[in-house]
PDB file of C-alpha atoms in Angstrom:
ATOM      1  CA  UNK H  36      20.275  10.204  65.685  1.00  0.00           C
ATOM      2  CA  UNK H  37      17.929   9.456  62.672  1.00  0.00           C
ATOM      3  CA  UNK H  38      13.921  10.160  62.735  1.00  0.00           C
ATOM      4  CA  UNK H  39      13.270   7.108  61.272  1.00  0.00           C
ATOM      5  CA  UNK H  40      14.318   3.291  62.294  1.00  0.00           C
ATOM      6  CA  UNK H  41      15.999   1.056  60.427  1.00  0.00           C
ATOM      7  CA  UNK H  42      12.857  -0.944  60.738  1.00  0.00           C
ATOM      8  CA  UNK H  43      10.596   1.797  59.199  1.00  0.00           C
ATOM      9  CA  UNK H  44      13.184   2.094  56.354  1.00  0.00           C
ATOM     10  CA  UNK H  45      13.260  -1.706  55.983  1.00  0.00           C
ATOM     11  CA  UNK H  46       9.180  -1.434  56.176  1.00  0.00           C
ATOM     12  CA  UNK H  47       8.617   1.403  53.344  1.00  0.00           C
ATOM     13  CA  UNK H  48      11.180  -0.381  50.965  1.00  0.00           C
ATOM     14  CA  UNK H  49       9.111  -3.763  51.407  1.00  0.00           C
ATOM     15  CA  UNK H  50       6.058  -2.082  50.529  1.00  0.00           C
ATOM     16  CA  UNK H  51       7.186  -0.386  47.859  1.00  0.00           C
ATOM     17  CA  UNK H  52       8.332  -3.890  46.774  1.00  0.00           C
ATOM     18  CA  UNK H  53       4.503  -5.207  47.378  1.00  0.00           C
ATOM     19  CA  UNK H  54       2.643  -2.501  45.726  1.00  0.00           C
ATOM     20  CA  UNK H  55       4.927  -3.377  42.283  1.00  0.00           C
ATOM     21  CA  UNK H  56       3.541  -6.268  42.024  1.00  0.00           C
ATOM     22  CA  UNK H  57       0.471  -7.023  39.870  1.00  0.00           C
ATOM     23  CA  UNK H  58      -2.706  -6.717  42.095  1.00  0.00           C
ATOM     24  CA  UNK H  59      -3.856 -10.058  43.796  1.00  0.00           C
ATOM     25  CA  UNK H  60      -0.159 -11.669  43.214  1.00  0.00           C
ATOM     26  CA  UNK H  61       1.388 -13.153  46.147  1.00  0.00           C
ATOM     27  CA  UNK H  62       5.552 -11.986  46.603  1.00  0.00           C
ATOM     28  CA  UNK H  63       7.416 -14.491  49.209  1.00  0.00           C
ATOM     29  CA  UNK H  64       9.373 -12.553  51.615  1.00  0.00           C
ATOM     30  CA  UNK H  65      12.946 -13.848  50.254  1.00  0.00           C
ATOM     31  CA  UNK H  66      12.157 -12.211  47.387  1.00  0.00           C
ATOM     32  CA  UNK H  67      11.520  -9.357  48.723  1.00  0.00           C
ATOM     33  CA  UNK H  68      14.458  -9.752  51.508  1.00  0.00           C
ATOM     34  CA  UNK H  69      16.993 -10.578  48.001  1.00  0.00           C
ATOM     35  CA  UNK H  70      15.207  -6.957  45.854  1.00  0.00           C
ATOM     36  CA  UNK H  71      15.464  -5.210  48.817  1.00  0.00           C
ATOM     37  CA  UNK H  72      18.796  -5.926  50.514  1.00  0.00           C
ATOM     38  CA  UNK H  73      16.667  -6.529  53.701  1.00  0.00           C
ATOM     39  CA  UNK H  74      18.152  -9.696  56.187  1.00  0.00           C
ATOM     40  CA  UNK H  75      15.594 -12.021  56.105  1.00  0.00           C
ATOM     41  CA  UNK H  76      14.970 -12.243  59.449  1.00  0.00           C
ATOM     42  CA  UNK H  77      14.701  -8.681  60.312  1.00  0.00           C
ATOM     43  CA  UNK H  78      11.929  -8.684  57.350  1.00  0.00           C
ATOM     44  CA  UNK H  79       9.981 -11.341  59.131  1.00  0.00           C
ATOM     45  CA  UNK H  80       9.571  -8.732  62.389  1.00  0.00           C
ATOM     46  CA  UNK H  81       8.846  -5.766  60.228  1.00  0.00           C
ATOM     47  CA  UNK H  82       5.866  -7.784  58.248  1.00  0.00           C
ATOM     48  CA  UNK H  83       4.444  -9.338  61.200  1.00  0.00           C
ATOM     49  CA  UNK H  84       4.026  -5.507  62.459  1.00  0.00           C
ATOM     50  CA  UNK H  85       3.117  -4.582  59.034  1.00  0.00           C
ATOM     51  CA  UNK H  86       0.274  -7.227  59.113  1.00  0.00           C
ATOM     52  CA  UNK H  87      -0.762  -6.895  62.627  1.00  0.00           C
ATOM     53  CA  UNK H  88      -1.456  -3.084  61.235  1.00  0.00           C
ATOM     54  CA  UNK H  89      -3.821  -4.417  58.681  1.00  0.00           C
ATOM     55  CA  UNK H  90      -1.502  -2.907  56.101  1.00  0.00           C
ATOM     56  CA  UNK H  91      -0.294  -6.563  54.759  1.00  0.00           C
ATOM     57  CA  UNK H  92      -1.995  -9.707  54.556  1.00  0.00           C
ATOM     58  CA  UNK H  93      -0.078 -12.825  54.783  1.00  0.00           C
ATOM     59  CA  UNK H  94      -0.835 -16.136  53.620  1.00  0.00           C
ATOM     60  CA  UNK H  95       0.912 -18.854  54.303  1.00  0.00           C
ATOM     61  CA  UNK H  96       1.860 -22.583  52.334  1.00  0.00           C
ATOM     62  CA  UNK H  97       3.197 -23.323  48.999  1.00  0.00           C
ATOM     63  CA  UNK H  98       1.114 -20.505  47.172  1.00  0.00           C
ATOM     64  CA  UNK H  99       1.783 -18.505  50.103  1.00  0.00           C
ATOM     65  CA  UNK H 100       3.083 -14.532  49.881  1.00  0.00           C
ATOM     66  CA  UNK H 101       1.948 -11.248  51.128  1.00  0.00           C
ATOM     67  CA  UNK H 102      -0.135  -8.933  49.724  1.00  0.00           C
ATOM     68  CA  UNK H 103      -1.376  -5.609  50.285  1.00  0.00           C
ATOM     69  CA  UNK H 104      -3.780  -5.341  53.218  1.00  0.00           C
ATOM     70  CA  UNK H 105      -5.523  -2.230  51.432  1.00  0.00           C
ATOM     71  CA  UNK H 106      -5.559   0.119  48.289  1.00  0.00           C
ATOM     72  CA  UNK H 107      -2.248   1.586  47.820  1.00  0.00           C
ATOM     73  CA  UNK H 108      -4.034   4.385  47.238  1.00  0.00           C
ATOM     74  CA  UNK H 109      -5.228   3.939  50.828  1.00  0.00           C
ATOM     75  CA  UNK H 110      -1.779   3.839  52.610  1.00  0.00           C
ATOM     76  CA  UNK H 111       0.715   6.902  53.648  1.00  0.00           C
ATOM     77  CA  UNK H 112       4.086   6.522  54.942  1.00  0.00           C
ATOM     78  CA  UNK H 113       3.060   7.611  58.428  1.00  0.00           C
ATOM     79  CA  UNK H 114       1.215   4.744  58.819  1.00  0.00           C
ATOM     80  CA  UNK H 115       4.101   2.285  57.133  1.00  0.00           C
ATOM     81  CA  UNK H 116       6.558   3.884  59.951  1.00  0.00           C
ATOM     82  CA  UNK H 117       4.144   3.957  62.883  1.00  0.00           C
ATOM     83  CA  UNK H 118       3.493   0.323  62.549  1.00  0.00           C
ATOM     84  CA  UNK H 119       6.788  -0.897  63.051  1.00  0.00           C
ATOM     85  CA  UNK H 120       8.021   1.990  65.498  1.00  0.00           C
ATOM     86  CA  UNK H 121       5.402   3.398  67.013  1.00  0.00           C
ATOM     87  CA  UNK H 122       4.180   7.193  66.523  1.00  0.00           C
ATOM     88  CA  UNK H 123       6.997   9.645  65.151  1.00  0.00           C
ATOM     89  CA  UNK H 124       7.786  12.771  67.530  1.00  0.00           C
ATOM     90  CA  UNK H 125      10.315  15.478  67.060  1.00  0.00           C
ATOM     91  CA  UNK H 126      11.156  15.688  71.012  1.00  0.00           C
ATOM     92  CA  UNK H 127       9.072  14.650  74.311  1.00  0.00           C
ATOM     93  CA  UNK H 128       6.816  17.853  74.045  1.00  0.00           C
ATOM     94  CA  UNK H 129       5.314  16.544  71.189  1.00  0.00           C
ATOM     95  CA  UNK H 130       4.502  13.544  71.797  1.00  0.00           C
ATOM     96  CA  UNK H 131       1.380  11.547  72.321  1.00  0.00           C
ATOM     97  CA  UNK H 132       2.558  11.401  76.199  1.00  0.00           C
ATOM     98  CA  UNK H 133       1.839  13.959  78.980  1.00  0.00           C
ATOM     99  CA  UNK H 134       3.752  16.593  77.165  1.00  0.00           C
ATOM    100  CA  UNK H 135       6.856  18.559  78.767  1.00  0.00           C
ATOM    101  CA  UNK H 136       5.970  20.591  81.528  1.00  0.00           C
ATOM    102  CA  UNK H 137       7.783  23.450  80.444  1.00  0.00           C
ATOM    103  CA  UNK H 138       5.764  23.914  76.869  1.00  0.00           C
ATOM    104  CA  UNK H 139       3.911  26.520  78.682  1.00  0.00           C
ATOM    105  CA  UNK H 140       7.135  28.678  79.231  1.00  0.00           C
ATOM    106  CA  UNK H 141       9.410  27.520  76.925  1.00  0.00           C
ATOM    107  CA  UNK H 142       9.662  29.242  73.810  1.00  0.00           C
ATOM    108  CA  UNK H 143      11.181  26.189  71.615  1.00  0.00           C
ATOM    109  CA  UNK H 144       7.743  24.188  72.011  1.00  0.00           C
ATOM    110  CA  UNK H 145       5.953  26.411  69.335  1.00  0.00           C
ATOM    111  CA  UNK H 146       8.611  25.353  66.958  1.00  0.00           C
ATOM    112  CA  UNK H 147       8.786  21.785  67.727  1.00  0.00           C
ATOM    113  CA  UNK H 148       5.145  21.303  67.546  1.00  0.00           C
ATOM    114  CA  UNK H 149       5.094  22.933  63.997  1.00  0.00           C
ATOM    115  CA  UNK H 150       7.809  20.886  63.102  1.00  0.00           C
ATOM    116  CA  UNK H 151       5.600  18.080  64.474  1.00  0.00           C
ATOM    117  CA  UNK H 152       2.476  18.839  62.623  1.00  0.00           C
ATOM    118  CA  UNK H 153       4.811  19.721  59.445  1.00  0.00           C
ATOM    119  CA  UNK H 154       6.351  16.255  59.907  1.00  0.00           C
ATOM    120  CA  UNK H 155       2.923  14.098  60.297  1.00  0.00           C
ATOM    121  CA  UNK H 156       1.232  15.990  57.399  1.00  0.00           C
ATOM    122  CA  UNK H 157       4.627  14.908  54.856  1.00  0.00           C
ATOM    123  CA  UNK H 158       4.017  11.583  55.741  1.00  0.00           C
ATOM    124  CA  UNK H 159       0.651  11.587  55.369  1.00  0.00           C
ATOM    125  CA  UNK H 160       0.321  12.819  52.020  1.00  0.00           C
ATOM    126  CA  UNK H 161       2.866  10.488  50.925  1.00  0.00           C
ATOM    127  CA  UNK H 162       1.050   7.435  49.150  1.00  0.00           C
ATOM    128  CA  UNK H 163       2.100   4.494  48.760  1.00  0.00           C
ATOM    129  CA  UNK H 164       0.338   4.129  45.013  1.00  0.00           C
ATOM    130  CA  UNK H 165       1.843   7.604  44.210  1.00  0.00           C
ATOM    131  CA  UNK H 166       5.927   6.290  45.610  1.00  0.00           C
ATOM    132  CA  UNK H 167       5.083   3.168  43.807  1.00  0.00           C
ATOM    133  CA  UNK H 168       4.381   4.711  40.267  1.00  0.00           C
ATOM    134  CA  UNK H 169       7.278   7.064  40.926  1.00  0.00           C
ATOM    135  CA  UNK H 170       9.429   3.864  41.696  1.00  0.00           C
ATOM    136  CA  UNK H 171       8.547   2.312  38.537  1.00  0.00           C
ATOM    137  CA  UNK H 172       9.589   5.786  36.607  1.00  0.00           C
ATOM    138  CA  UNK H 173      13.388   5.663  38.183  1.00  0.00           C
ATOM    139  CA  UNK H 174      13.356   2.516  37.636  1.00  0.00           C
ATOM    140  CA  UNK H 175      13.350   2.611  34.174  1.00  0.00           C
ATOM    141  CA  UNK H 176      14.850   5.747  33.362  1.00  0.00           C
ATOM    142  CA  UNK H 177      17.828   3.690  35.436  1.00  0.00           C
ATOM    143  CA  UNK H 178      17.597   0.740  32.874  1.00  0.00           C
ATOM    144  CA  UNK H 179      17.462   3.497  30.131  1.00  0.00           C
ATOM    145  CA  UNK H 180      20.540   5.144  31.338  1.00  0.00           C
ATOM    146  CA  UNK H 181      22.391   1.664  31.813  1.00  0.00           C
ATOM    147  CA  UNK H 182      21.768   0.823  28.598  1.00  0.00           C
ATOM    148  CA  UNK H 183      22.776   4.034  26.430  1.00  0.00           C
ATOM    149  CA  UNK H 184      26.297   3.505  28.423  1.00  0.00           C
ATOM    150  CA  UNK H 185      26.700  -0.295  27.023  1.00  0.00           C
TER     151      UNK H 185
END
């Protein structure tokens, strides 16, 4: 069992793709769907979620695209995944339901709500602007490599 959906994955790579662009420039989803290795029609589900949570805007016609809803600087990865899958919990006792009835006597729910806390506050400081730059860096050290092997 994974933490994260395929969805969220599909949804943090398509940002990333987004936030390389130059600011104000439209991308059209196949574009991102070809960079990204993302089906196209999957892609349409995760930015419809992506948009609905304000953290794409989407225009539509022949200079259509998407575009960032906000600042990069102004988006974490906890938000990217909880738009498309909802919130992120380690077990049933921590999440935003009821709780377990047994937290009270079992001693496992300390450590699953730290790991919950520890979890949330990994994703949040995880910026988009900051995985974007650091995108652009492997990028190129990539193309670097690449070419000292031709």
């Amino acid at each position: 069992m994974t933490l994260l959906s395929r969805g969220a994955d599909y949804a943090i790579r398509a940002m990333l793709d987004v936030a390389s662009q130059p600011e104000d420039e439209k991308t059209v989803t196949e574009r991102i769907a070809e960079r990204q290795d993302i089906p196209g029609a999957f892609l349409s589900k995760v930015v419809a979620q992506l948009t609905q949570a304000g953290l794409l805007r989407t225009h539509r016609g022949a200079a259509g695209g998407v575009l960032l809803g906000k600042p990069a600087e102004q988006i974490n990865l906890r938000q990217i995944v909880e738009a498309v899958q909802g919130p992120i919990v380690v077990n049933l006792c921590t999440g935003p339901y009821d709780g377990c009835e047994r937290a009270a006597s079992c001693p496992a729910s300390r450590v699953f709500q730290e790991a919950q806390r520890n979890l949330e506050e990994v994703l949040e400081r995880a910026i988009l602007a900051e995985l974007s730059s650091e995108a652009a860096r492997l990028t190129a050290a990539q193309e670097r490599r690449r070419g000292a092997g031709s």
